Amino acid sequence: MVKVKRQIVPANIAKNVTYADKNPVNYITVHQTGNPGKGANAKAHAKLQSNGNSRAASWHYTVDDKEAYQSFEDTAQCWHCSDGQGPGNTQSIGVEICINSDGDYKKAVANGAKLVKQLLDKHNLSIDRVKQHHDWYPKNCPAQIRAGKDGITWSDFINMVKGVKVSKPKKTQTGSEQITKPKANLSVDGKWGDSTTLALQKALGTPQDGIISKQPRNSATQSLYGNTVQFGNGGSNVIVALQKKIGAGTDGKLGPGTIRSLQKYLGTPVDGVLSRPSIVVKEMQRRLNAGTF
Ligand SMILES: [Zn+2]
């Protein structure tokens, strides 16, 4: 929840910068102030509007890394989307996010997302009603988000807006997943032997003995290293788990088909061949080490 201070622009000034006291709120339009100056925060922009903005522009809310200011009632028709006729001006609430250099940029964007979420809830609007200034008029605004400054893109921003409601359970889940996912310490050599099998068994949660049991003799199983493969009939648990994960048929037998699926899954060249050493095994080892397989 972002604290919103109300500093509503007096009527005698508002009449110069608003269209009408009628704004059917169908959209929330996001802007960035374009002012990186020190002190160009929400309070300063609220003051600018209260004193009569010489640019004859107007917007409802300004938000920075600490707080938000409301300058016009949501029902006032402001002018923040360049073109006077579009729904950006006539059916939306304008939110300006500060980019002042003495503020915390990421925090300001996060607060902007929270404020947008609060406004969506207040007006019972869905996430697709969140627009960029640029959606209404070919102006590069919100410029920094559009450029992905500090790694925050527009789709990240939208996710942040969505995340406000569901962030808690989601974060806990991701957190525990990261903690419980084992990381291996394999040499990334492309040689699939006992230690790679053991790491795979750990990652996939099957019994850990480093052995792939009951395997047919084929080009794939005969390209494994060390003593990891045991030939026979029936198939192995770890291969079933692997096949499930990568979307291959689950017969528990390693063969060209499973290698092909593994190559697709890991994004390496797809030929169904397990070379000695192998690129797809290298990639699997790399991910097992990172805990991301
Ligand atoms: Zn704008």
mmCIF file of C-alpha atoms and ligand atoms in Angstrom:
data_model
loop_
_atom_site.group_PDB
_atom_site.id
_atom_site.type_symbol
_atom_site.label_atom_id
_atom_site.label_comp_id
_atom_site.label_asym_id
_atom_site.label_seq_id
_atom_site.Cartn_x
_atom_site.Cartn_y
_atom_site.Cartn_z
ATOM 1 C CA MET A 1 0.000 0.000 0.000
ATOM 2 C CA VAL A 2 1.426 3.347 -1.016
ATOM 3 C CA LYS A 3 0.453 6.234 1.181
ATOM 4 C CA VAL A 4 -1.371 8.817 -0.939
ATOM 5 C CA LYS A 5 -1.307 12.424 0.249
ATOM 6 C CA ARG A 6 -4.054 14.622 -1.091
ATOM 7 C CA GLN A 7 -3.084 18.018 -2.351
ATOM 8 C CA ILE A 8 -5.983 18.808 -4.661
ATOM 9 C CA VAL A 9 -5.342 21.669 -7.078
ATOM 10 C CA PRO A 10 -7.577 24.674 -6.326
ATOM 11 C CA ALA A 11 -10.533 25.140 -8.678
ATOM 12 C CA ASN A 12 -9.344 28.484 -10.077
ATOM 13 C CA ILE A 13 -6.129 26.841 -11.271
ATOM 14 C CA ALA A 14 -7.717 23.508 -12.192
ATOM 15 C CA LYS A 15 -10.047 25.176 -14.684
ATOM 16 C CA ASN A 16 -7.040 26.059 -16.865
ATOM 17 C CA VAL A 17 -5.613 22.560 -17.015
ATOM 18 C CA THR A 18 -8.581 20.168 -16.935
ATOM 19 C CA TYR A 19 -11.346 19.570 -19.441
ATOM 20 C CA ALA A 20 -14.303 18.765 -17.321
ATOM 21 C CA ASP A 21 -15.378 17.346 -14.010
ATOM 22 C CA LYS A 22 -16.229 14.097 -15.713
ATOM 23 C CA ASN A 23 -13.771 11.270 -16.204
ATOM 24 C CA PRO A 24 -15.273 7.807 -16.699
ATOM 25 C CA VAL A 25 -12.308 5.836 -15.384
ATOM 26 C CA ASN A 26 -11.712 3.017 -17.846
ATOM 27 C CA TYR A 27 -7.912 3.069 -17.890
ATOM 28 C CA ILE A 28 -4.873 3.863 -15.806
ATOM 29 C CA THR A 29 -2.152 5.573 -17.852
ATOM 30 C CA VAL A 30 1.443 5.309 -16.690
ATOM 31 C CA HIS A 31 4.002 8.052 -17.259
ATOM 32 C CA GLN A 32 7.471 8.900 -16.040
ATOM 33 C CA THR A 33 8.173 12.528 -15.265
ATOM 34 C CA GLY A 34 11.170 12.968 -17.546
ATOM 35 C CA ASN A 35 12.790 15.048 -14.804
ATOM 36 C CA PRO A 36 15.931 13.423 -13.353
ATOM 37 C CA GLY A 37 16.763 16.544 -11.318
ATOM 38 C CA LYS A 38 17.477 16.305 -7.617
ATOM 39 C CA GLY A 39 14.355 16.980 -5.583
ATOM 40 C CA ALA A 40 12.006 16.356 -8.556
ATOM 41 C CA ASN A 41 9.947 14.052 -6.352
ATOM 42 C CA ALA A 42 6.224 13.552 -5.850
ATOM 43 C CA LYS A 43 5.917 16.457 -3.455
ATOM 44 C CA ALA A 44 7.623 18.841 -5.875
ATOM 45 C CA HIS A 45 5.350 17.775 -8.730
ATOM 46 C CA ALA A 46 2.276 18.153 -6.542
ATOM 47 C CA LYS A 47 3.447 21.642 -5.670
ATOM 48 C CA LEU A 48 4.035 22.423 -9.338
ATOM 49 C CA GLN A 49 0.455 21.448 -10.135
ATOM 50 C CA SER A 50 -0.981 23.353 -7.167
ATOM 51 C CA ASN A 51 0.832 26.501 -8.229
ATOM 52 C CA GLY A 52 -0.446 26.272 -11.790
ATOM 53 C CA ASN A 53 1.626 24.271 -14.220
ATOM 54 C CA SER A 54 2.703 26.572 -17.040
ATOM 55 C CA ARG A 55 2.736 23.639 -19.485
ATOM 56 C CA ALA A 56 -1.070 23.437 -19.265
ATOM 57 C CA ALA A 57 -0.741 19.731 -18.547
ATOM 58 C CA SER A 58 -2.332 17.912 -15.658
ATOM 59 C CA TRP A 59 -2.350 14.451 -14.146
ATOM 60 C CA HIS A 60 -3.943 12.829 -11.144
ATOM 61 C CA TYR A 61 -1.137 11.198 -9.172
ATOM 62 C CA THR A 62 2.629 11.522 -8.796
ATOM 63 C CA VAL A 63 4.563 8.792 -7.027
ATOM 64 C CA ASP A 64 8.183 8.535 -5.895
ATOM 65 C CA ASP A 65 10.269 6.137 -3.821
ATOM 66 C CA LYS A 66 8.547 7.210 -0.608
ATOM 67 C CA GLU A 67 5.001 8.379 -1.216
ATOM 68 C CA ALA A 68 2.335 9.462 -3.656
ATOM 69 C CA TYR A 69 0.458 12.723 -4.080
ATOM 70 C CA GLN A 70 -2.978 13.145 -5.577
ATOM 71 C CA SER A 71 -3.478 16.449 -7.363
ATOM 72 C CA PHE A 72 -6.892 15.947 -8.981
ATOM 73 C CA GLU A 73 -9.924 13.886 -8.106
ATOM 74 C CA ASP A 74 -10.217 10.701 -10.169
ATOM 75 C CA THR A 75 -13.389 12.233 -11.654
ATOM 76 C CA ALA A 76 -11.542 15.197 -13.157
ATOM 77 C CA GLN A 77 -10.625 14.983 -16.818
ATOM 78 C CA CYS A 78 -6.929 15.821 -16.950
ATOM 79 C CA TRP A 79 -4.544 16.369 -19.842
ATOM 80 C CA HIS A 80 -1.576 14.001 -19.704
ATOM 81 C CA CYS A 81 -1.657 12.142 -23.015
ATOM 82 C CA SER A 82 -0.626 14.740 -25.590
ATOM 83 C CA ASP A 83 -3.642 14.303 -27.852
ATOM 84 C CA GLY A 84 -6.705 15.957 -26.380
ATOM 85 C CA GLN A 85 -9.337 13.641 -27.795
ATOM 86 C CA GLY A 86 -8.082 10.153 -26.978
ATOM 87 C CA PRO A 87 -9.296 7.956 -24.132
ATOM 88 C CA GLY A 88 -5.934 8.540 -22.469
ATOM 89 C CA ASN A 89 -7.173 11.962 -21.507
ATOM 90 C CA THR A 90 -10.906 11.464 -21.488
ATOM 91 C CA GLN A 91 -11.244 8.079 -19.771
ATOM 92 C CA SER A 92 -8.137 7.489 -17.721
ATOM 93 C CA ILE A 93 -6.262 8.341 -14.572
ATOM 94 C CA GLY A 94 -2.743 9.656 -15.136
ATOM 95 C CA VAL A 95 0.029 8.372 -12.874
ATOM 96 C CA GLU A 96 3.453 9.995 -13.100
ATOM 97 C CA ILE A 97 6.376 8.018 -11.670
ATOM 98 C CA CYS A 98 9.323 10.160 -10.551
ATOM 99 C CA ILE A 99 12.844 9.564 -11.828
ATOM 100 C CA ASN A 100 14.627 12.100 -9.603
ATOM 101 C CA SER A 101 18.298 11.214 -9.278
ATOM 102 C CA ASP A 102 18.244 11.575 -5.492
ATOM 103 C CA GLY A 103 15.491 8.981 -5.234
ATOM 104 C CA ASP A 104 15.582 5.192 -5.389
ATOM 105 C CA TYR A 105 14.483 4.472 -8.961
ATOM 106 C CA LYS A 106 13.471 0.839 -8.399
ATOM 107 C CA LYS A 107 11.517 1.729 -5.279
ATOM 108 C CA ALA A 108 9.708 4.504 -7.143
ATOM 109 C CA VAL A 109 8.710 2.085 -9.917
ATOM 110 C CA ALA A 110 7.611 -0.478 -7.319
ATOM 111 C CA ASN A 111 5.515 2.180 -5.586
ATOM 112 C CA GLY A 112 4.106 3.152 -8.981
ATOM 113 C CA ALA A 113 3.031 -0.451 -9.499
ATOM 114 C CA LYS A 114 1.430 -0.541 -6.056
ATOM 115 C CA LEU A 115 -0.435 2.684 -6.698
ATOM 116 C CA VAL A 116 -1.668 1.416 -10.068
ATOM 117 C CA LYS A 117 -2.872 -1.745 -8.350
ATOM 118 C CA GLN A 118 -4.706 0.319 -5.733
ATOM 119 C CA LEU A 119 -6.392 2.320 -8.489
ATOM 120 C CA LEU A 120 -7.359 -0.807 -10.454
ATOM 121 C CA ASP A 121 -9.015 -2.201 -7.336
ATOM 122 C CA LYS A 122 -10.675 1.098 -6.500
ATOM 123 C CA HIS A 123 -12.256 1.329 -9.955
ATOM 124 C CA ASN A 124 -12.760 -2.386 -10.474
ATOM 125 C CA LEU A 125 -10.569 -2.541 -13.592
ATOM 126 C CA SER A 126 -8.628 -5.485 -14.999
ATOM 127 C CA ILE A 127 -4.877 -5.511 -15.647
ATOM 128 C CA ASP A 128 -5.317 -4.965 -19.415
ATOM 129 C CA ARG A 129 -6.594 -1.486 -18.592
ATOM 130 C CA VAL A 130 -3.120 -0.393 -17.561
ATOM 131 C CA LYS A 131 -1.671 1.615 -20.447
ATOM 132 C CA GLN A 132 1.462 3.512 -21.320
ATOM 133 C CA HIS A 133 1.253 7.113 -22.426
ATOM 134 C CA HIS A 134 2.775 5.650 -25.584
ATOM 135 C CA ASP A 135 -0.302 3.470 -26.120
ATOM 136 C CA TRP A 136 -2.342 6.624 -26.711
ATOM 137 C CA TYR A 137 0.167 8.807 -28.481
ATOM 138 C CA PRO A 138 3.578 8.134 -30.089
ATOM 139 C CA LYS A 139 5.542 9.717 -27.282
ATOM 140 C CA ASN A 140 8.334 7.730 -25.651
ATOM 141 C CA CYS A 141 6.718 7.628 -22.228
ATOM 142 C CA PRO A 142 7.192 6.083 -19.687
ATOM 143 C CA ALA A 143 10.678 6.360 -21.229
ATOM 144 C CA GLN A 144 12.808 4.598 -18.612
ATOM 145 C CA ILE A 145 10.484 1.616 -18.209
ATOM 146 C CA ARG A 146 10.177 1.358 -21.999
ATOM 147 C CA ALA A 147 13.984 1.244 -22.153
ATOM 148 C CA GLY A 148 14.175 -1.390 -19.402
ATOM 149 C CA LYS A 149 16.217 0.835 -17.059
ATOM 150 C CA ASP A 150 17.723 -1.105 -14.139
ATOM 151 C CA GLY A 151 16.323 -4.298 -15.645
ATOM 152 C CA ILE A 152 12.665 -3.340 -15.209
ATOM 153 C CA THR A 153 10.751 -3.627 -18.495
ATOM 154 C CA TRP A 154 7.101 -2.843 -19.132
ATOM 155 C CA SER A 155 6.134 -6.503 -18.768
ATOM 156 C CA ASP A 156 8.033 -6.573 -15.462
ATOM 157 C CA PHE A 157 6.071 -3.537 -14.387
ATOM 158 C CA ILE A 158 2.788 -5.222 -15.302
ATOM 159 C CA ASN A 159 3.883 -8.283 -13.335
ATOM 160 C CA MET A 160 4.675 -6.033 -10.403
ATOM 161 C CA VAL A 161 1.155 -4.622 -10.620
ATOM 162 C CA LYS A 162 -0.276 -8.134 -10.718
ATOM 163 C CA GLY A 163 2.114 -9.279 -8.006
ATOM 164 C CA VAL A 164 0.881 -6.916 -5.374
ATOM 165 C CA LYS A 165 -2.143 -9.119 -4.772
ATOM 166 C CA VAL A 166 -0.508 -12.524 -5.005
ATOM 167 C CA SER A 167 3.095 -11.740 -4.094
ATOM 168 C CA LYS A 168 3.143 -13.384 -0.672
ATOM 169 C CA PRO A 169 2.180 -17.000 -1.415
ATOM 170 C CA LYS A 170 4.041 -16.856 -4.716
ATOM 171 C CA LYS A 171 7.277 -15.628 -3.170
ATOM 172 C CA THR A 172 7.186 -18.216 -0.388
ATOM 173 C CA GLN A 173 6.770 -20.976 -2.940
ATOM 174 C CA THR A 174 9.627 -19.781 -5.130
ATOM 175 C CA GLY A 175 11.787 -19.302 -2.054
ATOM 176 C CA SER A 176 11.285 -22.800 -0.714
ATOM 177 C CA GLU A 177 11.788 -24.243 -4.177
ATOM 178 C CA GLN A 178 15.156 -22.543 -4.441
ATOM 179 C CA ILE A 179 16.194 -23.762 -1.025
ATOM 180 C CA THR A 180 15.216 -27.392 -1.524
ATOM 181 C CA LYS A 181 16.601 -27.742 -5.052
ATOM 182 C CA PRO A 182 19.952 -29.502 -4.702
ATOM 183 C CA LYS A 183 23.026 -28.127 -6.428
ATOM 184 C CA ALA A 184 25.557 -30.561 -7.783
ATOM 185 C CA ASN A 185 29.289 -30.071 -8.108
ATOM 186 C CA LEU A 186 29.991 -31.944 -11.329
ATOM 187 C CA SER A 187 32.799 -31.332 -13.768
ATOM 188 C CA VAL A 188 31.051 -30.002 -16.840
ATOM 189 C CA ASP A 189 32.838 -32.396 -19.182
ATOM 190 C CA GLY A 190 29.952 -33.873 -21.180
ATOM 191 C CA LYS A 191 30.709 -37.343 -19.840
ATOM 192 C CA TRP A 192 27.656 -39.013 -18.311
ATOM 193 C CA GLY A 193 28.998 -41.325 -15.620
ATOM 194 C CA ASP A 194 28.110 -42.336 -12.042
ATOM 195 C CA SER A 195 28.383 -38.849 -10.528
ATOM 196 C CA THR A 196 26.160 -37.295 -13.197
ATOM 197 C CA THR A 197 23.571 -40.025 -12.645
ATOM 198 C CA LEU A 198 23.774 -39.470 -8.876
ATOM 199 C CA ALA A 199 23.219 -35.723 -9.307
ATOM 200 C CA LEU A 200 20.313 -36.445 -11.634
ATOM 201 C CA GLN A 201 18.797 -38.822 -9.077
ATOM 202 C CA LYS A 202 19.103 -36.151 -6.389
ATOM 203 C CA ALA A 203 17.543 -33.508 -8.619
ATOM 204 C CA LEU A 204 14.684 -35.768 -9.701
ATOM 205 C CA GLY A 205 14.086 -37.288 -6.277
ATOM 206 C CA THR A 206 14.668 -40.951 -7.149
ATOM 207 C CA PRO A 207 16.776 -43.429 -5.103
ATOM 208 C CA GLN A 208 20.420 -42.377 -5.164
ATOM 209 C CA ASP A 209 22.949 -44.997 -6.155
ATOM 210 C CA GLY A 210 24.520 -43.576 -9.305
ATOM 211 C CA ILE A 211 23.230 -46.572 -11.281
ATOM 212 C CA ILE A 212 20.906 -46.563 -14.283
ATOM 213 C CA SER A 213 19.556 -50.105 -14.022
ATOM 214 C CA LYS A 214 17.792 -52.510 -16.413
ATOM 215 C CA GLN A 215 18.829 -50.786 -19.632
ATOM 216 C CA PRO A 216 18.799 -52.048 -23.224
ATOM 217 C CA ARG A 217 22.052 -52.044 -25.190
ATOM 218 C CA ASN A 218 21.850 -49.219 -27.695
ATOM 219 C CA SER A 219 23.812 -46.230 -29.007
ATOM 220 C CA ALA A 220 22.772 -44.096 -26.035
ATOM 221 C CA THR A 221 23.375 -46.490 -23.134
ATOM 222 C CA GLN A 222 26.670 -47.636 -24.644
ATOM 223 C CA SER A 223 27.883 -44.018 -24.699
ATOM 224 C CA LEU A 224 27.627 -43.663 -20.926
ATOM 225 C CA TYR A 225 30.843 -43.534 -18.879
ATOM 226 C CA GLY A 226 32.092 -45.547 -15.915
ATOM 227 C CA ASN A 227 29.847 -48.109 -14.276
ATOM 228 C CA THR A 228 26.667 -46.084 -14.295
ATOM 229 C CA VAL A 229 24.761 -48.313 -16.687
ATOM 230 C CA GLN A 230 23.479 -51.800 -15.798
ATOM 231 C CA PHE A 231 22.099 -53.715 -18.748
ATOM 232 C CA GLY A 232 18.943 -55.763 -18.448
ATOM 233 C CA ASN A 233 15.188 -55.574 -18.893
ATOM 234 C CA GLY A 234 12.573 -53.313 -17.382
ATOM 235 C CA GLY A 235 13.960 -49.792 -17.292
ATOM 236 C CA SER A 236 15.100 -47.486 -14.482
ATOM 237 C CA ASN A 237 13.344 -45.117 -12.071
ATOM 238 C CA VAL A 238 15.651 -42.198 -12.753
ATOM 239 C CA ILE A 239 15.073 -42.484 -16.507
ATOM 240 C CA VAL A 240 11.284 -42.581 -15.971
ATOM 241 C CA ALA A 241 11.585 -39.411 -13.867
ATOM 242 C CA LEU A 242 13.823 -37.827 -16.500
ATOM 243 C CA GLN A 243 11.418 -38.780 -19.291
ATOM 244 C CA LYS A 244 8.490 -37.298 -17.378
ATOM 245 C CA LYS A 245 10.386 -34.060 -16.874
ATOM 246 C CA ILE A 246 11.428 -33.625 -20.492
ATOM 247 C CA GLY A 247 8.191 -34.875 -22.057
ATOM 248 C CA ALA A 248 9.461 -38.161 -23.499
ATOM 249 C CA GLY A 249 7.683 -41.535 -23.454
ATOM 250 C CA THR A 250 8.108 -42.995 -19.941
ATOM 251 C CA ASP A 251 9.443 -46.524 -20.481
ATOM 252 C CA GLY A 252 12.473 -46.022 -18.227
ATOM 253 C CA LYS A 253 14.857 -46.944 -21.034
ATOM 254 C CA LEU A 254 17.475 -44.513 -22.252
ATOM 255 C CA GLY A 255 17.626 -44.456 -26.050
ATOM 256 C CA PRO A 256 17.839 -42.127 -29.052
ATOM 257 C CA GLY A 257 14.219 -40.942 -28.540
ATOM 258 C CA THR A 258 14.868 -39.858 -24.961
ATOM 259 C CA ILE A 259 18.155 -38.218 -25.958
ATOM 260 C CA ARG A 260 16.296 -36.325 -28.648
ATOM 261 C CA SER A 261 13.735 -35.054 -26.099
ATOM 262 C CA LEU A 262 16.534 -34.133 -23.715
ATOM 263 C CA GLN A 263 18.265 -32.163 -26.462
ATOM 264 C CA LYS A 264 15.045 -30.324 -27.254
ATOM 265 C CA TYR A 265 14.408 -29.663 -23.579
ATOM 266 C CA LEU A 266 17.877 -28.267 -22.982
ATOM 267 C CA GLY A 267 18.117 -26.383 -26.258
ATOM 268 C CA THR A 268 21.138 -28.179 -27.692
ATOM 269 C CA PRO A 269 21.373 -29.553 -31.284
ATOM 270 C CA VAL A 270 18.770 -32.298 -31.744
ATOM 271 C CA ASP A 271 20.091 -35.507 -33.354
ATOM 272 C CA GLY A 272 19.257 -38.212 -30.807
ATOM 273 C CA VAL A 273 22.939 -39.100 -30.536
ATOM 274 C CA LEU A 274 24.817 -39.215 -27.243
ATOM 275 C CA SER A 275 28.381 -38.340 -28.259
ATOM 276 C CA ARG A 276 31.437 -39.086 -26.127
ATOM 277 C CA PRO A 277 31.655 -36.437 -24.736
ATOM 278 C CA SER A 278 28.289 -34.840 -25.420
ATOM 279 C CA ILE A 279 27.034 -31.270 -25.621
ATOM 280 C CA VAL A 280 23.632 -32.123 -24.182
ATOM 281 C CA VAL A 281 25.251 -33.851 -21.191
ATOM 282 C CA LYS A 282 27.416 -30.768 -20.648
ATOM 283 C CA GLU A 283 24.326 -28.602 -20.536
ATOM 284 C CA MET A 284 22.589 -31.013 -18.176
ATOM 285 C CA GLN A 285 25.635 -30.998 -15.886
ATOM 286 C CA ARG A 286 25.758 -27.220 -15.951
ATOM 287 C CA ARG A 287 22.114 -27.012 -14.898
ATOM 288 C CA LEU A 288 22.472 -29.701 -12.257
ATOM 289 C CA ASN A 289 25.323 -27.667 -10.773
ATOM 290 C CA ALA A 290 23.218 -24.518 -10.811
ATOM 291 C CA GLY A 291 20.222 -26.305 -9.303
ATOM 292 C CA THR A 292 18.149 -25.263 -12.304
ATOM 293 C CA PHE A 293 17.596 -28.618 -14.014
HETATM 294 ZN ZN ZN B 1 3.670 10.687 -20.387
#
